[in-house]
Short mmCIF file of C-alpha atoms in Angstrom, two decimals:
data_model
loop_
_atom_site.label_atom_id
_atom_site.label_comp_id
_atom_site.label_asym_id
_atom_site.label_seq_id
_atom_site.Cartn_x
_atom_site.Cartn_y
_atom_site.Cartn_z
CA MET A 1000 22.72 9.02 4.12
CA LYS A 1001 24.72 8.62 7.42
CA LYS A 1002 22.04 10.86 9.16
CA LEU A 1003 19.31 8.26 7.92
CA LEU A 1004 21.21 5.57 9.32
CA TYR A 1005 22.19 7.01 12.68
CA CYS A 1006 18.53 8.02 13.33
CA ILE A 1007 17.64 4.15 12.14
CA VAL A 1008 20.07 2.83 14.87
CA LEU A 1009 18.45 5.20 17.63
CA SER A 1010 14.99 3.94 16.47
CA LEU A 1011 16.21 0.22 16.78
CA ILE A 1012 17.65 0.66 20.29
CA MET A 1013 14.22 2.11 21.28
CA CYS A 1014 12.35 -0.61 19.28
CA VAL A 1015 13.77 -3.82 20.25
CA ALA A 1016 12.66 -3.45 23.94
CA ILE A 1017 8.86 -3.09 22.75
CA ALA A 1018 9.16 -5.64 19.82
CA HIS A 1019 6.19 -7.91 19.51
CA ALA A 1020 6.18 -11.52 18.72
CA GLU A 1021 3.76 -11.21 15.95
CA TYR A 1022 1.81 -8.86 13.90
CA ASN A 1023 -1.34 -7.82 15.87
CA GLY A 1024 -3.10 -5.20 13.48
CA GLU A 1025 -1.01 -2.10 14.26
CA CYS A 1026 -0.82 0.30 11.18
CA TRP A 1027 2.18 1.70 9.66
CA ILE A 1028 2.26 5.36 8.60
CA VAL A 1029 4.27 7.56 6.34
CA SER A 1030 4.16 10.82 7.63
CA ASN A 1031 5.53 14.30 6.20
CA GLY A 1032 7.82 12.11 3.86
CA ASP A 1033 10.56 11.84 6.45
CA THR A 1034 8.85 9.71 9.41
CA VAL A 1035 7.34 6.32 9.74
CA TYR A 1036 5.08 5.95 12.78
CA LYS A 1037 3.32 3.04 14.06
CA LEU A 1038 -0.05 3.01 15.66
CA HIS A 1039 -1.82 -0.18 17.66
CA ALA A 1040 -5.07 -1.39 16.52
CA ASN A 1041 -6.97 0.49 19.18
CA GLY A 1042 -5.26 3.74 18.46
CA ALA A 1043 -2.44 3.73 21.06
CA GLY A 1044 0.80 5.54 20.13
CA ASP A 1045 4.05 3.57 19.93
CA PRO A 1046 7.48 4.59 20.35
CA SER A 1047 8.48 3.08 17.29
CA ALA A 1048 9.34 5.70 15.09
CA ILE A 1049 12.14 6.13 11.97
CA GLN A 1050 12.82 9.65 11.73
CA ASP A 1051 14.77 11.76 9.22
CA LEU A 1052 14.16 9.85 6.18
CA THR A 1053 14.44 11.55 2.78
CA SER A 1054 11.32 11.36 0.78
CA ALA A 1055 9.82 8.29 2.19
CA SER A 1056 7.16 7.42 -0.44
CA ASP A 1057 5.57 4.04 0.99
CA VAL A 1058 5.47 1.69 3.81
CA GLN A 1059 4.02 -1.90 3.87
CA VAL A 1060 3.95 -4.35 6.51
CA ASN A 1061 3.91 -8.04 6.14
CA PRO A 1062 1.00 -9.46 8.09
CA ALA A 1063 2.54 -12.80 8.50
CA ASN A 1064 5.38 -11.89 10.53
CA GLY A 1065 5.13 -7.95 11.31
CA VAL A 1066 8.28 -7.17 9.13
CA VAL A 1067 7.78 -3.77 7.68
CA TRP A 1068 9.17 -2.31 4.45
CA ILE A 1069 9.97 1.33 3.54
CA ALA A 1070 10.75 2.84 0.19
CA VAL A 1071 12.73 5.84 0.26
CA LEU A 1072 13.22 7.78 -2.84
CA ALA A 1073 16.54 9.90 -2.08
CA ALA A 1074 18.29 6.33 -0.89
CA ASN A 1075 17.40 4.64 -4.10
CA ALA A 1076 16.62 1.79 -1.90
CA VAL A 1077 13.87 -0.23 0.09
CA PHE A 1078 14.60 -0.76 3.77
CA ARG A 1079 13.44 -4.15 5.53
CA TYR A 1080 12.96 -3.73 9.17
CA ASP A 1081 12.40 -6.67 11.56
CA PRO A 1082 10.86 -5.12 14.95
CA VAL A 1083 11.54 -8.51 16.49
CA ALA A 1084 15.23 -9.09 15.27
CA GLY A 1085 16.00 -5.68 15.80
CA THR A 1086 17.71 -5.47 12.31
CA PHE A 1087 17.45 -3.14 9.46
CA THR A 1088 18.69 -4.25 5.80
CA GLN A 1089 19.07 -2.14 2.79
CA SER A 1090 17.97 -3.78 -0.80
CA PRO A 1091 20.42 -3.63 -3.72
CA ALA A 1092 20.10 -0.20 -5.52
CA ILE A 1093 16.50 0.63 -6.76
CA LYS A 1094 15.93 3.73 -8.75
CA SER A 1095 13.45 5.97 -6.90
CA PRO A 1096 11.31 3.40 -5.39
CA THR A 1097 7.82 4.88 -5.04
CA GLY A 1098 5.54 1.65 -4.26
CA ILE A 1099 5.58 -1.53 -2.48
CA SER A 1100 3.54 -4.81 -2.23
CA VAL A 1101 4.35 -7.77 0.19
CA ASN A 1102 3.81 -11.07 -0.49
CA ALA A 1103 2.87 -12.62 2.81
CA ALA A 1104 3.28 -16.29 1.60
CA ASP A 1105 7.02 -16.09 0.94
CA GLY A 1106 7.97 -12.63 2.30
CA THR A 1107 9.18 -11.25 -1.04
CA VAL A 1108 8.33 -7.89 -2.16
CA TRP A 1109 7.50 -6.24 -5.29
CA VAL A 1110 8.67 -2.53 -5.84
CA GLY A 1111 7.82 -0.11 -8.19
CA CYS A 1112 10.49 2.48 -9.37
CA MET A 1113 11.60 5.00 -11.88
CA ASP A 1114 12.62 2.48 -14.61
CA GLY A 1115 10.18 -0.31 -13.91
CA VAL A 1116 9.58 -2.96 -11.22
CA ARG A 1117 11.63 -5.24 -9.32
CA LYS A 1118 11.21 -8.28 -7.05
CA ILE A 1119 13.12 -8.44 -3.86
CA SER A 1120 13.97 -11.26 -1.94
CA ALA A 1121 12.64 -11.87 1.50
CA ASP A 1122 15.90 -10.92 3.13
CA ALA A 1123 16.01 -7.83 0.98
CA LYS A 1124 19.60 -8.87 0.00
CA SER A 1125 18.81 -9.68 -3.59
CA ILE A 1126 16.89 -8.93 -7.08
CA LEU A 1127 14.97 -12.00 -8.00
CA ALA A 1128 13.27 -10.66 -10.97
CA GLU A 1129 12.39 -7.51 -12.69
CA VAL A 1130 9.82 -5.92 -15.03
CA ILE A 1131 11.29 -3.24 -17.54
CA PRO A 1132 8.95 -1.83 -20.24
CA PRO A 1133 10.40 -2.37 -23.70
CA ASP A 1134 10.64 1.38 -24.67
CA GLY A 1135 13.08 1.90 -21.82
CA PRO A 1136 13.53 4.50 -18.96
CA ALA A 1137 14.07 7.23 -21.36
CA ASN A 1138 10.28 7.43 -22.26
CA LEU A 1139 9.01 6.90 -18.55
CA GLU A 1140 7.48 9.11 -16.40
CA ALA A 1141 9.55 8.84 -13.05
CA GLY A 1142 7.95 7.34 -10.03
CA ARG A 1143 4.38 6.00 -11.36
CA PHE A 1144 4.49 2.43 -11.32
CA SER A 1145 2.01 0.70 -9.07
CA VAL A 1146 2.26 -2.81 -8.11
CA VAL A 1147 -0.05 -5.20 -6.24
CA VAL A 1148 0.81 -8.83 -5.46
CA ASN A 1149 -1.60 -11.64 -4.61
CA SER A 1150 -0.10 -13.81 -1.78
CA LYS A 1151 -2.24 -16.81 -2.91
CA ASP A 1152 -0.47 -17.44 -6.17
CA GLY A 1153 2.47 -15.13 -6.27
CA SER A 1154 1.19 -13.18 -9.23
CA CYS A 1155 1.41 -9.43 -9.45
CA TRP A 1156 -0.56 -6.73 -11.43
CA ILE A 1157 1.38 -3.79 -12.48
CA ALA A 1158 0.41 -0.42 -14.13
CA ASP A 1159 2.93 2.10 -15.52
CA GLY A 1160 0.81 5.17 -14.96
CA GLN A 1161 0.69 5.76 -18.65
CA GLY A 1162 -2.16 3.61 -19.49
CA PRO A 1163 -1.12 -0.02 -19.92
CA ILE A 1164 -1.94 -2.52 -17.34
CA ALA A 1165 -0.63 -6.16 -16.87
CA ARG A 1166 -0.34 -9.26 -14.78
CA TYR A 1167 2.69 -11.40 -14.32
CA ASP A 1168 3.60 -14.26 -12.58
CA ALA A 1169 6.06 -14.68 -9.65
CA ASN A 1170 8.96 -14.98 -12.24
CA ALA A 1171 7.92 -11.85 -13.95
CA ASN A 1172 6.57 -13.51 -17.04
CA LYS A 1173 3.45 -11.90 -18.42
CA LEU A 1174 0.27 -13.64 -17.92
CA ALA A 1175 -2.17 -11.15 -19.24
CA ASP A 1176 -2.80 -7.58 -20.65
CA ALA A 1177 -5.75 -5.60 -19.55
CA PRO A 1178 -7.45 -2.53 -21.49
CA PRO A 1179 -5.46 0.41 -20.80
CA MET A 1180 -6.70 3.20 -18.75
CA ASN A 1181 -5.59 6.94 -19.33
CA GLU A 1182 -3.55 7.49 -15.98
CA PRO A 1183 -3.85 4.57 -13.62
CA LYS A 1184 -2.06 6.11 -10.64
CA GLY A 1185 -4.80 6.39 -7.98
CA GLY A 1186 -3.85 2.88 -6.52
CA MET A 1187 -4.47 -0.78 -7.20
CA SER A 1188 -5.71 -3.71 -4.45
CA VAL A 1189 -6.14 -7.34 -5.52
CA ASP A 1190 -8.34 -10.21 -4.07
CA TYR A 1191 -7.30 -13.86 -3.48
CA GLN A 1192 -8.55 -14.65 -7.14
CA SER A 1193 -6.38 -12.26 -8.73
CA ASN A 1194 -9.18 -9.76 -9.60
CA VAL A 1195 -7.69 -6.08 -9.48
CA TRP A 1196 -9.30 -2.86 -8.46
CA VAL A 1197 -7.49 -0.01 -10.35
CA ALA A 1198 -8.19 3.84 -9.71
CA ASP A 1199 -7.40 6.70 -12.24
CA THR A 1200 -7.82 9.66 -9.87
CA GLN A 1201 -7.22 12.49 -12.69
CA ASN A 1202 -9.98 10.75 -15.09
CA HIS A 1203 -12.57 10.05 -12.19
CA THR A 1204 -12.57 6.26 -13.16
CA LEU A 1205 -12.62 2.94 -11.12
CA VAL A 1206 -12.28 -0.50 -12.63
CA ARG A 1207 -12.38 -4.15 -11.70
CA LEU A 1208 -10.22 -6.60 -14.01
CA SER A 1209 -10.29 -10.38 -13.81
CA PRO A 1210 -7.29 -12.32 -13.59
CA ASP A 1211 -7.23 -12.48 -17.49
CA GLY A 1212 -7.49 -8.95 -18.01
CA LYS A 1213 -11.18 -8.80 -18.79
CA GLN A 1214 -12.81 -5.38 -17.61
CA LEU A 1215 -15.55 -6.82 -15.13
CA VAL A 1216 -16.72 -3.09 -13.77
CA LYS A 1217 -16.11 0.35 -14.71
CA LEU A 1218 -17.40 3.01 -12.71
CA ASP A 1219 -17.35 6.82 -13.32
CA ILE A 1220 -16.45 8.09 -9.65
CA LYS A 1221 -15.12 11.68 -8.63
CA GLY A 1222 -11.31 11.50 -7.96
CA PRO A 1223 -11.17 7.92 -6.79
CA VAL A 1224 -8.06 7.26 -4.47
CA SER A 1225 -6.42 4.24 -2.94
CA PRO A 1226 -9.03 1.13 -3.46
CA SER A 1227 -8.57 -1.40 -0.77
CA VAL A 1228 -10.08 -4.54 -1.54
CA ASN A 1229 -11.85 -7.29 0.72
CA PRO A 1230 -10.07 -10.31 -0.50
CA LYS A 1231 -12.55 -12.43 0.76
CA ASP A 1232 -15.42 -11.14 -1.44
CA GLY A 1233 -13.88 -8.85 -4.07
CA SER A 1234 -15.65 -5.84 -2.47
CA VAL A 1235 -13.58 -2.43 -2.31
CA TRP A 1236 -13.44 0.53 -0.20
CA VAL A 1237 -12.10 3.78 -1.97
CA ALA A 1238 -11.70 7.38 -1.11
CA SER A 1239 -13.74 9.74 -3.36
CA ASN A 1240 -13.84 13.60 -3.93
CA ASN A 1241 -11.32 14.13 -1.14
CA ASN A 1242 -13.88 13.40 1.66
CA LEU A 1243 -16.20 10.33 0.78
CA LEU A 1244 -15.54 6.89 1.82
CA MET A 1245 -17.29 4.52 -0.36
CA LYS A 1246 -17.81 0.44 -0.10
CA ILE A 1247 -18.37 -0.84 -3.68
CA SER A 1248 -19.47 -4.49 -4.14
CA ALA A 1249 -17.84 -6.87 -6.63
CA THR A 1250 -20.27 -6.10 -9.30
CA GLY A 1251 -19.98 -2.60 -9.17
CA GLU A 1252 -22.85 -1.28 -6.72
CA THR A 1253 -22.10 1.30 -4.07
CA GLU A 1254 -23.31 -0.30 -0.92
CA LYS A 1255 -22.13 2.40 1.54
CA SER A 1256 -20.99 5.83 1.49
CA TYR A 1257 -19.74 8.31 4.31
CA GLU A 1258 -18.17 11.54 4.64
CA VAL A 1259 -15.20 10.87 6.81
CA GLY A 1260 -12.32 13.24 6.01
CA MET A 1261 -11.37 16.43 3.94
CA ALA A 1262 -8.16 15.55 2.13
CA ILE A 1263 -8.12 11.65 2.17
CA VAL A 1264 -5.05 10.17 0.32
CA ALA A 1265 -5.08 6.53 1.59
CA VAL A 1266 -7.24 3.97 2.58
CA SER A 1267 -6.58 0.42 4.46
CA TYR A 1268 -9.41 -2.18 4.95
CA SER A 1269 -9.06 -4.71 7.69
CA PRO A 1270 -11.19 -7.78 6.83
CA ALA A 1271 -10.22 -9.14 10.29
CA GLU A 1272 -11.87 -6.38 12.13
CA GLU A 1273 -14.19 -5.17 9.30
CA GLU A 1274 -12.80 -1.45 9.85
CA ILE A 1275 -11.07 1.13 7.85
CA TRP A 1276 -7.89 3.14 8.60
CA ILE A 1277 -7.74 6.42 6.48
CA ALA A 1278 -4.93 8.67 6.11
CA ASP A 1279 -6.36 12.42 5.92
CA MET A 1280 -3.78 15.44 4.78
CA LEU A 1281 -5.76 17.64 6.55
CA GLY A 1282 -8.08 16.48 9.39
CA ALA A 1283 -9.81 18.46 12.03
CA THR A 1284 -6.51 20.36 12.84
CA PHE A 1285 -5.92 20.91 8.89
CA THR A 1286 -2.37 19.82 9.64
CA GLY A 1287 -3.25 15.86 8.98
CA GLU A 1288 -4.63 12.89 10.81
CA VAL A 1289 -5.09 9.32 10.95
CA SER A 1290 -8.29 7.86 11.79
CA LYS A 1291 -9.99 4.56 12.10
CA TRP A 1292 -13.59 3.79 11.00
CA THR A 1293 -16.26 0.83 11.43
CA ALA A 1294 -18.08 -0.49 8.32
CA ASN A 1295 -21.01 1.40 9.41
CA GLY A 1296 -19.36 4.72 9.39
CA GLN A 1297 -18.65 5.11 12.91
CA GLN A 1298 -15.07 6.62 13.78
CA ARG A 1299 -13.24 4.79 16.33
CA PHE A 1300 -10.57 7.57 16.96
CA ALA A 1301 -8.72 10.22 14.99
CA ILE A 1302 -4.90 10.64 15.98
CA PRO A 1303 -2.98 13.95 14.69
CA VAL A 1304 -0.31 12.74 12.38
CA PRO A 1305 1.53 15.58 10.30
CA ALA A 1306 0.92 15.12 6.58
CA PRO A 1307 0.11 11.31 6.56
CA THR A 1308 0.52 9.91 3.11
CA LYS A 1309 0.42 6.08 3.55
CA VAL A 1310 -1.41 3.70 6.04
CA SER A 1311 -0.49 0.17 5.94
CA ILE A 1312 -1.96 -2.81 8.03
CA GLY A 1313 -2.06 -6.55 6.85
CA PHE A 1314 -4.50 -9.16 6.44
CA TRP A 1315 -3.52 -12.83 5.36
CA GLU A 1316 -5.18 -16.19 5.44
CA GLU A 1317 -2.86 -19.27 4.88
CA ASN A 1318 -5.75 -21.52 3.92
#
């Protein structure tokens, strides 16, 4: 832990000098489980880097202010990094955090962890709410909780990886149950109406659920991973079969499909640019790369990044 904080301090000294006043579409990346990088929207590298993390599992940026949140398994905590202020804050103890979702409206963060889900305050100093399944942590599979929050109404969808899926309000009161899936571990993404796309990678299933838990769409797709919704119209971009990037309409029609990678593990769609960031564990060099693509399947650029597992960009419309 001392080594982690030492490296963070070094990174902060470097980051303060280059900090921007606002978020400008940059992409934050988890690489090799031990480093968080930043790439600008045009693909230019940035000296901002947080290194020597131990089992970093997720990174998410708040598009409203550019604040970055990092889940670190071994630290049993989530870290809040503010590039403008140059501050790095550790959350209260959270057991093996694996997934993060940021509410851009108020800056709060929902975190999936080993024994359930926690909602963290915008300053990372307190736990505001929690969802712990009734069977208790002894019966849970570690690190399988997925979370995704709708910034428009503050509600959060939670999947525990073993089947159950439910929607909760901002205070962690259950609003709706959904039909269970076999292993909903492939990711979730929500639109502004609280319709959510959920992927079951191992069972080759992608579903879309209504805010009240009704199944709107169910598709058989080979190995769906990391659905990323367009919150404006409910369509979704998702990786399939390791190498395909697909666009699916809100009604379940496949609109576009491109071969864009070799081992895609994460997708992040930017409605503002109508372009897509992809993390590929192999890429052209077989060591990993992050690439950006147009909605028409043209590659903007590809940047070598060792074993990238997460890509996070932000989009938020206040009105």
